[in-house]
JSON list of C-alpha atoms in Angstrom, two decimals:
[
{"chain": "A", "resi": 1, "resn": "UNK", "atom": "CA", "xyz": [43.90, 51.16, 84.02]},
{"chain": "A", "resi": 2, "resn": "UNK", "atom": "CA", "xyz": [45.94, 54.15, 85.30]},
{"chain": "A", "resi": 3, "resn": "UNK", "atom": "CA", "xyz": [49.45, 53.48, 86.35]},
{"chain": "A", "resi": 4, "resn": "UNK", "atom": "CA", "xyz": [51.07, 55.63, 88.80]},
{"chain": "A", "resi": 5, "resn": "UNK", "atom": "CA", "xyz": [54.44, 57.02, 88.59]},
{"chain": "A", "resi": 6, "resn": "UNK", "atom": "CA", "xyz": [55.82, 54.43, 90.83]},
{"chain": "A", "resi": 7, "resn": "UNK", "atom": "CA", "xyz": [54.63, 51.74, 88.61]},
{"chain": "A", "resi": 8, "resn": "UNK", "atom": "CA", "xyz": [51.57, 50.62, 90.88]},
{"chain": "A", "resi": 9, "resn": "UNK", "atom": "CA", "xyz": [48.35, 50.84, 89.14]},
{"chain": "A", "resi": 10, "resn": "UNK", "atom": "CA", "xyz": [45.39, 52.51, 91.19]},
{"chain": "A", "resi": 11, "resn": "UNK", "atom": "CA", "xyz": [43.82, 48.97, 91.61]},
{"chain": "A", "resi": 12, "resn": "UNK", "atom": "CA", "xyz": [46.86, 47.51, 92.75]},
{"chain": "A", "resi": 13, "resn": "UNK", "atom": "CA", "xyz": [47.24, 50.37, 95.21]},
{"chain": "A", "resi": 14, "resn": "UNK", "atom": "CA", "xyz": [44.14, 49.61, 96.74]},
{"chain": "A", "resi": 15, "resn": "UNK", "atom": "CA", "xyz": [44.47, 46.09, 96.69]},
{"chain": "A", "resi": 16, "resn": "UNK", "atom": "CA", "xyz": [47.94, 46.42, 98.26]},
{"chain": "A", "resi": 17, "resn": "UNK", "atom": "CA", "xyz": [46.12, 48.10, 101.16]},
{"chain": "A", "resi": 18, "resn": "UNK", "atom": "CA", "xyz": [44.31, 44.76, 101.35]},
{"chain": "A", "resi": 19, "resn": "UNK", "atom": "CA", "xyz": [40.81, 46.02, 101.99]},
{"chain": "A", "resi": 20, "resn": "UNK", "atom": "CA", "xyz": [38.27, 46.42, 99.60]},
{"chain": "A", "resi": 21, "resn": "UNK", "atom": "CA", "xyz": [34.54, 47.56, 100.64]},
{"chain": "A", "resi": 22, "resn": "UNK", "atom": "CA", "xyz": [32.17, 44.72, 99.56]},
{"chain": "A", "resi": 23, "resn": "UNK", "atom": "CA", "xyz": [30.90, 44.78, 96.05]},
{"chain": "A", "resi": 24, "resn": "UNK", "atom": "CA", "xyz": [27.45, 46.24, 95.92]},
{"chain": "A", "resi": 25, "resn": "UNK", "atom": "CA", "xyz": [27.55, 47.01, 99.68]},
{"chain": "A", "resi": 26, "resn": "UNK", "atom": "CA", "xyz": [24.60, 48.98, 101.04]},
{"chain": "A", "resi": 27, "resn": "UNK", "atom": "CA", "xyz": [24.73, 51.83, 103.43]},
{"chain": "A", "resi": 28, "resn": "UNK", "atom": "CA", "xyz": [25.88, 50.51, 106.94]},
{"chain": "A", "resi": 29, "resn": "UNK", "atom": "CA", "xyz": [27.06, 47.21, 105.50]},
{"chain": "A", "resi": 30, "resn": "UNK", "atom": "CA", "xyz": [30.19, 46.04, 107.03]},
{"chain": "A", "resi": 31, "resn": "UNK", "atom": "CA", "xyz": [33.56, 46.28, 105.25]},
{"chain": "A", "resi": 32, "resn": "UNK", "atom": "CA", "xyz": [34.81, 42.73, 103.85]},
{"chain": "A", "resi": 33, "resn": "UNK", "atom": "CA", "xyz": [38.67, 42.25, 103.88]},
{"chain": "A", "resi": 34, "resn": "UNK", "atom": "CA", "xyz": [39.75, 41.10, 100.54]},
{"chain": "A", "resi": 35, "resn": "UNK", "atom": "CA", "xyz": [43.17, 40.05, 99.89]},
{"chain": "A", "resi": 36, "resn": "UNK", "atom": "CA", "xyz": [44.66, 40.18, 96.33]},
{"chain": "A", "resi": 37, "resn": "UNK", "atom": "CA", "xyz": [44.69, 37.10, 94.41]},
{"chain": "A", "resi": 38, "resn": "UNK", "atom": "CA", "xyz": [48.10, 37.76, 93.62]},
{"chain": "A", "resi": 39, "resn": "UNK", "atom": "CA", "xyz": [50.91, 40.26, 92.67]},
{"chain": "A", "resi": 40, "resn": "UNK", "atom": "CA", "xyz": [52.59, 40.48, 89.32]},
{"chain": "A", "resi": 41, "resn": "UNK", "atom": "CA", "xyz": [55.72, 42.31, 89.04]},
{"chain": "A", "resi": 42, "resn": "UNK", "atom": "CA", "xyz": [56.85, 43.13, 85.96]},
{"chain": "A", "resi": 43, "resn": "UNK", "atom": "CA", "xyz": [60.78, 43.77, 84.96]},
{"chain": "A", "resi": 44, "resn": "UNK", "atom": "CA", "xyz": [61.48, 45.08, 81.45]},
{"chain": "A", "resi": 45, "resn": "UNK", "atom": "CA", "xyz": [64.83, 46.65, 82.15]},
{"chain": "A", "resi": 46, "resn": "UNK", "atom": "CA", "xyz": [68.32, 45.18, 82.57]},
{"chain": "A", "resi": 47, "resn": "UNK", "atom": "CA", "xyz": [69.38, 47.99, 84.86]},
{"chain": "A", "resi": 48, "resn": "UNK", "atom": "CA", "xyz": [70.62, 46.03, 87.91]},
{"chain": "A", "resi": 49, "resn": "UNK", "atom": "CA", "xyz": [68.77, 48.52, 90.40]},
{"chain": "A", "resi": 50, "resn": "UNK", "atom": "CA", "xyz": [65.55, 47.77, 88.52]},
{"chain": "A", "resi": 51, "resn": "UNK", "atom": "CA", "xyz": [66.41, 43.76, 88.64]},
{"chain": "A", "resi": 52, "resn": "UNK", "atom": "CA", "xyz": [67.43, 44.15, 92.55]},
{"chain": "A", "resi": 53, "resn": "UNK", "atom": "CA", "xyz": [63.89, 46.03, 93.39]},
{"chain": "A", "resi": 54, "resn": "UNK", "atom": "CA", "xyz": [61.89, 43.22, 91.98]},
{"chain": "A", "resi": 55, "resn": "UNK", "atom": "CA", "xyz": [63.81, 40.91, 94.67]},
{"chain": "A", "resi": 56, "resn": "UNK", "atom": "CA", "xyz": [63.11, 43.21, 97.51]},
{"chain": "A", "resi": 57, "resn": "UNK", "atom": "CA", "xyz": [59.39, 43.95, 96.52]},
{"chain": "A", "resi": 58, "resn": "UNK", "atom": "CA", "xyz": [58.89, 40.04, 96.65]},
{"chain": "A", "resi": 59, "resn": "UNK", "atom": "CA", "xyz": [60.29, 39.56, 99.70]},
{"chain": "A", "resi": 60, "resn": "UNK", "atom": "CA", "xyz": [58.60, 42.91, 101.02]},
{"chain": "A", "resi": 61, "resn": "UNK", "atom": "CA", "xyz": [55.26, 41.94, 99.81]},
{"chain": "A", "resi": 62, "resn": "UNK", "atom": "CA", "xyz": [55.28, 38.43, 101.18]},
{"chain": "A", "resi": 63, "resn": "UNK", "atom": "CA", "xyz": [56.35, 39.44, 104.46]},
{"chain": "A", "resi": 64, "resn": "UNK", "atom": "CA", "xyz": [53.64, 42.33, 104.62]},
{"chain": "A", "resi": 65, "resn": "UNK", "atom": "CA", "xyz": [50.98, 39.70, 104.05]},
{"chain": "A", "resi": 66, "resn": "UNK", "atom": "CA", "xyz": [52.20, 37.36, 106.01]},
{"chain": "A", "resi": 67, "resn": "UNK", "atom": "CA", "xyz": [51.84, 39.81, 109.02]},
{"chain": "A", "resi": 68, "resn": "UNK", "atom": "CA", "xyz": [48.22, 39.83, 108.13]},
{"chain": "A", "resi": 69, "resn": "UNK", "atom": "CA", "xyz": [47.98, 35.93, 108.01]},
{"chain": "A", "resi": 70, "resn": "UNK", "atom": "CA", "xyz": [47.72, 35.50, 104.46]},
{"chain": "A", "resi": 71, "resn": "UNK", "atom": "CA", "xyz": [49.83, 33.90, 101.94]},
{"chain": "A", "resi": 72, "resn": "UNK", "atom": "CA", "xyz": [50.36, 36.08, 98.95]},
{"chain": "A", "resi": 73, "resn": "UNK", "atom": "CA", "xyz": [51.17, 34.38, 95.34]},
{"chain": "A", "resi": 74, "resn": "UNK", "atom": "CA", "xyz": [53.53, 36.65, 93.38]},
{"chain": "A", "resi": 75, "resn": "UNK", "atom": "CA", "xyz": [54.69, 36.20, 89.97]},
{"chain": "A", "resi": 76, "resn": "UNK", "atom": "CA", "xyz": [57.81, 38.00, 88.73]},
{"chain": "A", "resi": 77, "resn": "UNK", "atom": "CA", "xyz": [57.73, 38.22, 84.93]},
{"chain": "A", "resi": 78, "resn": "UNK", "atom": "CA", "xyz": [60.60, 39.37, 82.89]},
{"chain": "A", "resi": 79, "resn": "UNK", "atom": "CA", "xyz": [60.16, 40.80, 79.20]},
{"chain": "A", "resi": 80, "resn": "UNK", "atom": "CA", "xyz": [62.29, 42.61, 76.76]},
{"chain": "A", "resi": 81, "resn": "UNK", "atom": "CA", "xyz": [65.62, 43.61, 78.42]},
{"chain": "A", "resi": 82, "resn": "UNK", "atom": "CA", "xyz": [64.35, 42.48, 81.56]},
{"chain": "A", "resi": 83, "resn": "UNK", "atom": "CA", "xyz": [64.89, 38.97, 80.50]},
{"chain": "A", "resi": 84, "resn": "UNK", "atom": "CA", "xyz": [68.55, 39.31, 81.66]},
{"chain": "A", "resi": 85, "resn": "UNK", "atom": "CA", "xyz": [67.29, 38.68, 85.36]},
{"chain": "A", "resi": 86, "resn": "UNK", "atom": "CA", "xyz": [66.46, 35.01, 84.60]},
{"chain": "A", "resi": 87, "resn": "UNK", "atom": "CA", "xyz": [69.34, 34.29, 82.15]},
{"chain": "A", "resi": 88, "resn": "UNK", "atom": "CA", "xyz": [71.70, 32.09, 83.95]},
{"chain": "A", "resi": 89, "resn": "UNK", "atom": "CA", "xyz": [74.71, 33.10, 81.57]},
{"chain": "A", "resi": 90, "resn": "UNK", "atom": "CA", "xyz": [74.13, 36.79, 82.65]},
{"chain": "A", "resi": 91, "resn": "UNK", "atom": "CA", "xyz": [72.51, 37.64, 85.65]},
{"chain": "A", "resi": 92, "resn": "UNK", "atom": "CA", "xyz": [74.24, 38.29, 88.79]},
{"chain": "A", "resi": 93, "resn": "UNK", "atom": "CA", "xyz": [71.41, 37.53, 90.99]},
{"chain": "A", "resi": 94, "resn": "UNK", "atom": "CA", "xyz": [70.98, 33.68, 90.46]},
{"chain": "A", "resi": 95, "resn": "UNK", "atom": "CA", "xyz": [71.80, 33.19, 94.04]},
{"chain": "A", "resi": 96, "resn": "UNK", "atom": "CA", "xyz": [69.62, 35.60, 95.88]},
{"chain": "A", "resi": 97, "resn": "UNK", "atom": "CA", "xyz": [66.78, 34.45, 93.26]},
{"chain": "A", "resi": 98, "resn": "UNK", "atom": "CA", "xyz": [67.33, 31.04, 94.15]},
{"chain": "A", "resi": 99, "resn": "UNK", "atom": "CA", "xyz": [67.21, 31.84, 97.77]},
{"chain": "A", "resi": 100, "resn": "UNK", "atom": "CA", "xyz": [64.02, 33.81, 97.57]},
{"chain": "A", "resi": 101, "resn": "UNK", "atom": "CA", "xyz": [62.32, 31.20, 95.80]},
{"chain": "A", "resi": 102, "resn": "UNK", "atom": "CA", "xyz": [63.25, 28.78, 98.39]},
{"chain": "A", "resi": 103, "resn": "UNK", "atom": "CA", "xyz": [61.78, 30.73, 101.11]},
{"chain": "A", "resi": 104, "resn": "UNK", "atom": "CA", "xyz": [58.75, 31.63, 99.15]},
{"chain": "A", "resi": 105, "resn": "UNK", "atom": "CA", "xyz": [56.83, 28.91, 97.69]},
{"chain": "A", "resi": 106, "resn": "UNK", "atom": "CA", "xyz": [54.23, 31.06, 96.33]},
{"chain": "A", "resi": 107, "resn": "UNK", "atom": "CA", "xyz": [56.91, 32.77, 94.25]},
{"chain": "A", "resi": 108, "resn": "UNK", "atom": "CA", "xyz": [56.98, 32.20, 90.54]},
{"chain": "A", "resi": 109, "resn": "UNK", "atom": "CA", "xyz": [59.53, 33.58, 87.94]},
{"chain": "A", "resi": 110, "resn": "UNK", "atom": "CA", "xyz": [58.38, 33.98, 84.17]},
{"chain": "A", "resi": 111, "resn": "UNK", "atom": "CA", "xyz": [60.33, 34.76, 81.04]},
{"chain": "A", "resi": 112, "resn": "UNK", "atom": "CA", "xyz": [58.96, 36.07, 77.77]},
{"chain": "A", "resi": 113, "resn": "UNK", "atom": "CA", "xyz": [59.75, 33.45, 75.21]},
{"chain": "A", "resi": 114, "resn": "UNK", "atom": "CA", "xyz": [59.19, 36.01, 72.38]},
{"chain": "A", "resi": 115, "resn": "UNK", "atom": "CA", "xyz": [61.80, 38.37, 74.12]},
{"chain": "A", "resi": 116, "resn": "UNK", "atom": "CA", "xyz": [63.93, 35.27, 74.54]},
{"chain": "A", "resi": 117, "resn": "UNK", "atom": "CA", "xyz": [63.86, 34.12, 71.00]},
{"chain": "A", "resi": 118, "resn": "UNK", "atom": "CA", "xyz": [64.56, 37.87, 69.78]},
{"chain": "A", "resi": 119, "resn": "UNK", "atom": "CA", "xyz": [67.75, 37.71, 72.13]},
{"chain": "A", "resi": 120, "resn": "UNK", "atom": "CA", "xyz": [68.75, 34.38, 70.63]},
{"chain": "A", "resi": 121, "resn": "UNK", "atom": "CA", "xyz": [68.54, 35.41, 67.34]},
{"chain": "A", "resi": 122, "resn": "UNK", "atom": "CA", "xyz": [70.48, 38.61, 67.89]},
{"chain": "A", "resi": 123, "resn": "UNK", "atom": "CA", "xyz": [73.02, 36.94, 69.77]},
{"chain": "A", "resi": 124, "resn": "UNK", "atom": "CA", "xyz": [73.11, 33.64, 67.84]},
{"chain": "A", "resi": 125, "resn": "UNK", "atom": "CA", "xyz": [73.02, 31.70, 71.06]},
{"chain": "A", "resi": 126, "resn": "UNK", "atom": "CA", "xyz": [70.71, 29.43, 73.11]},
{"chain": "A", "resi": 127, "resn": "UNK", "atom": "CA", "xyz": [69.94, 31.62, 76.26]},
{"chain": "A", "resi": 128, "resn": "UNK", "atom": "CA", "xyz": [69.69, 29.41, 79.62]},
{"chain": "A", "resi": 129, "resn": "UNK", "atom": "CA", "xyz": [67.27, 29.91, 82.24]},
{"chain": "A", "resi": 130, "resn": "UNK", "atom": "CA", "xyz": [68.09, 29.96, 85.99]},
{"chain": "A", "resi": 131, "resn": "UNK", "atom": "CA", "xyz": [66.76, 27.40, 87.91]},
{"chain": "A", "resi": 132, "resn": "UNK", "atom": "CA", "xyz": [62.86, 27.60, 88.48]},
{"chain": "A", "resi": 133, "resn": "UNK", "atom": "CA", "xyz": [62.08, 30.09, 85.80]},
{"chain": "A", "resi": 134, "resn": "UNK", "atom": "CA", "xyz": [59.70, 29.36, 83.03]},
{"chain": "A", "resi": 135, "resn": "UNK", "atom": "CA", "xyz": [58.53, 30.74, 79.69]},
{"chain": "A", "resi": 136, "resn": "UNK", "atom": "CA", "xyz": [55.51, 32.21, 78.95]},
{"chain": "A", "resi": 137, "resn": "UNK", "atom": "CA", "xyz": [54.67, 33.03, 75.16]},
{"chain": "A", "resi": 138, "resn": "UNK", "atom": "CA", "xyz": [54.63, 36.79, 75.94]},
{"chain": "A", "resi": 139, "resn": "UNK", "atom": "CA", "xyz": [55.61, 38.53, 78.99]},
{"chain": "A", "resi": 140, "resn": "UNK", "atom": "CA", "xyz": [53.28, 41.34, 78.70]},
{"chain": "A", "resi": 141, "resn": "UNK", "atom": "CA", "xyz": [50.22, 39.33, 77.84]},
{"chain": "A", "resi": 142, "resn": "UNK", "atom": "CA", "xyz": [50.93, 37.15, 81.20]},
{"chain": "A", "resi": 143, "resn": "UNK", "atom": "CA", "xyz": [50.88, 40.47, 83.06]},
{"chain": "A", "resi": 144, "resn": "UNK", "atom": "CA", "xyz": [47.56, 41.24, 81.40]},
{"chain": "A", "resi": 145, "resn": "UNK", "atom": "CA", "xyz": [46.26, 37.78, 81.80]},
{"chain": "A", "resi": 146, "resn": "UNK", "atom": "CA", "xyz": [47.03, 38.07, 85.64]},
{"chain": "A", "resi": 147, "resn": "UNK", "atom": "CA", "xyz": [45.48, 41.48, 85.97]},
{"chain": "A", "resi": 148, "resn": "UNK", "atom": "CA", "xyz": [42.46, 40.43, 84.56]},
{"chain": "A", "resi": 149, "resn": "UNK", "atom": "CA", "xyz": [42.02, 37.38, 86.88]},
{"chain": "A", "resi": 150, "resn": "UNK", "atom": "CA", "xyz": [42.28, 39.96, 89.73]},
{"chain": "A", "resi": 151, "resn": "UNK", "atom": "CA", "xyz": [46.02, 40.45, 90.38]},
{"chain": "A", "resi": 152, "resn": "UNK", "atom": "CA", "xyz": [47.77, 43.48, 91.52]},
{"chain": "A", "resi": 153, "resn": "UNK", "atom": "CA", "xyz": [50.42, 44.92, 89.28]},
{"chain": "A", "resi": 154, "resn": "UNK", "atom": "CA", "xyz": [53.62, 46.51, 89.86]},
{"chain": "A", "resi": 155, "resn": "UNK", "atom": "CA", "xyz": [56.09, 47.94, 87.27]},
{"chain": "A", "resi": 156, "resn": "UNK", "atom": "CA", "xyz": [59.64, 47.17, 88.92]}
]
């Protein structure tokens, strides 16, 4: 899969437009509107502006699809240094993340358990997660699993 410079895959870009031609359509066949199954947003940086982008992307995508009468499932996956966004002991975004989750019931937060274990070993602590965040075995594995199920991908 080709990823564009803004982190959006070509498939995700097409899916974000919310219109695909019907698979196997014949000449003259009507186009079929098809929304993506969901959008997965990967955060792998602890830069505040990157983490902030993931929040704004989630809100903007939900609003974009709601204007079209569709509910979009969104999952923000934190991997590597990006796990800081969901660390209750480090994130400055706990309140905005909680507010966003309350307003978007189809929004999920996932943290890479492998990255968490590495950080815990390095820092010699147990890392607490913000409310509502769950662990997945491998963040990047979760991203690929969702893409294989038809989800669009955005790299924050």
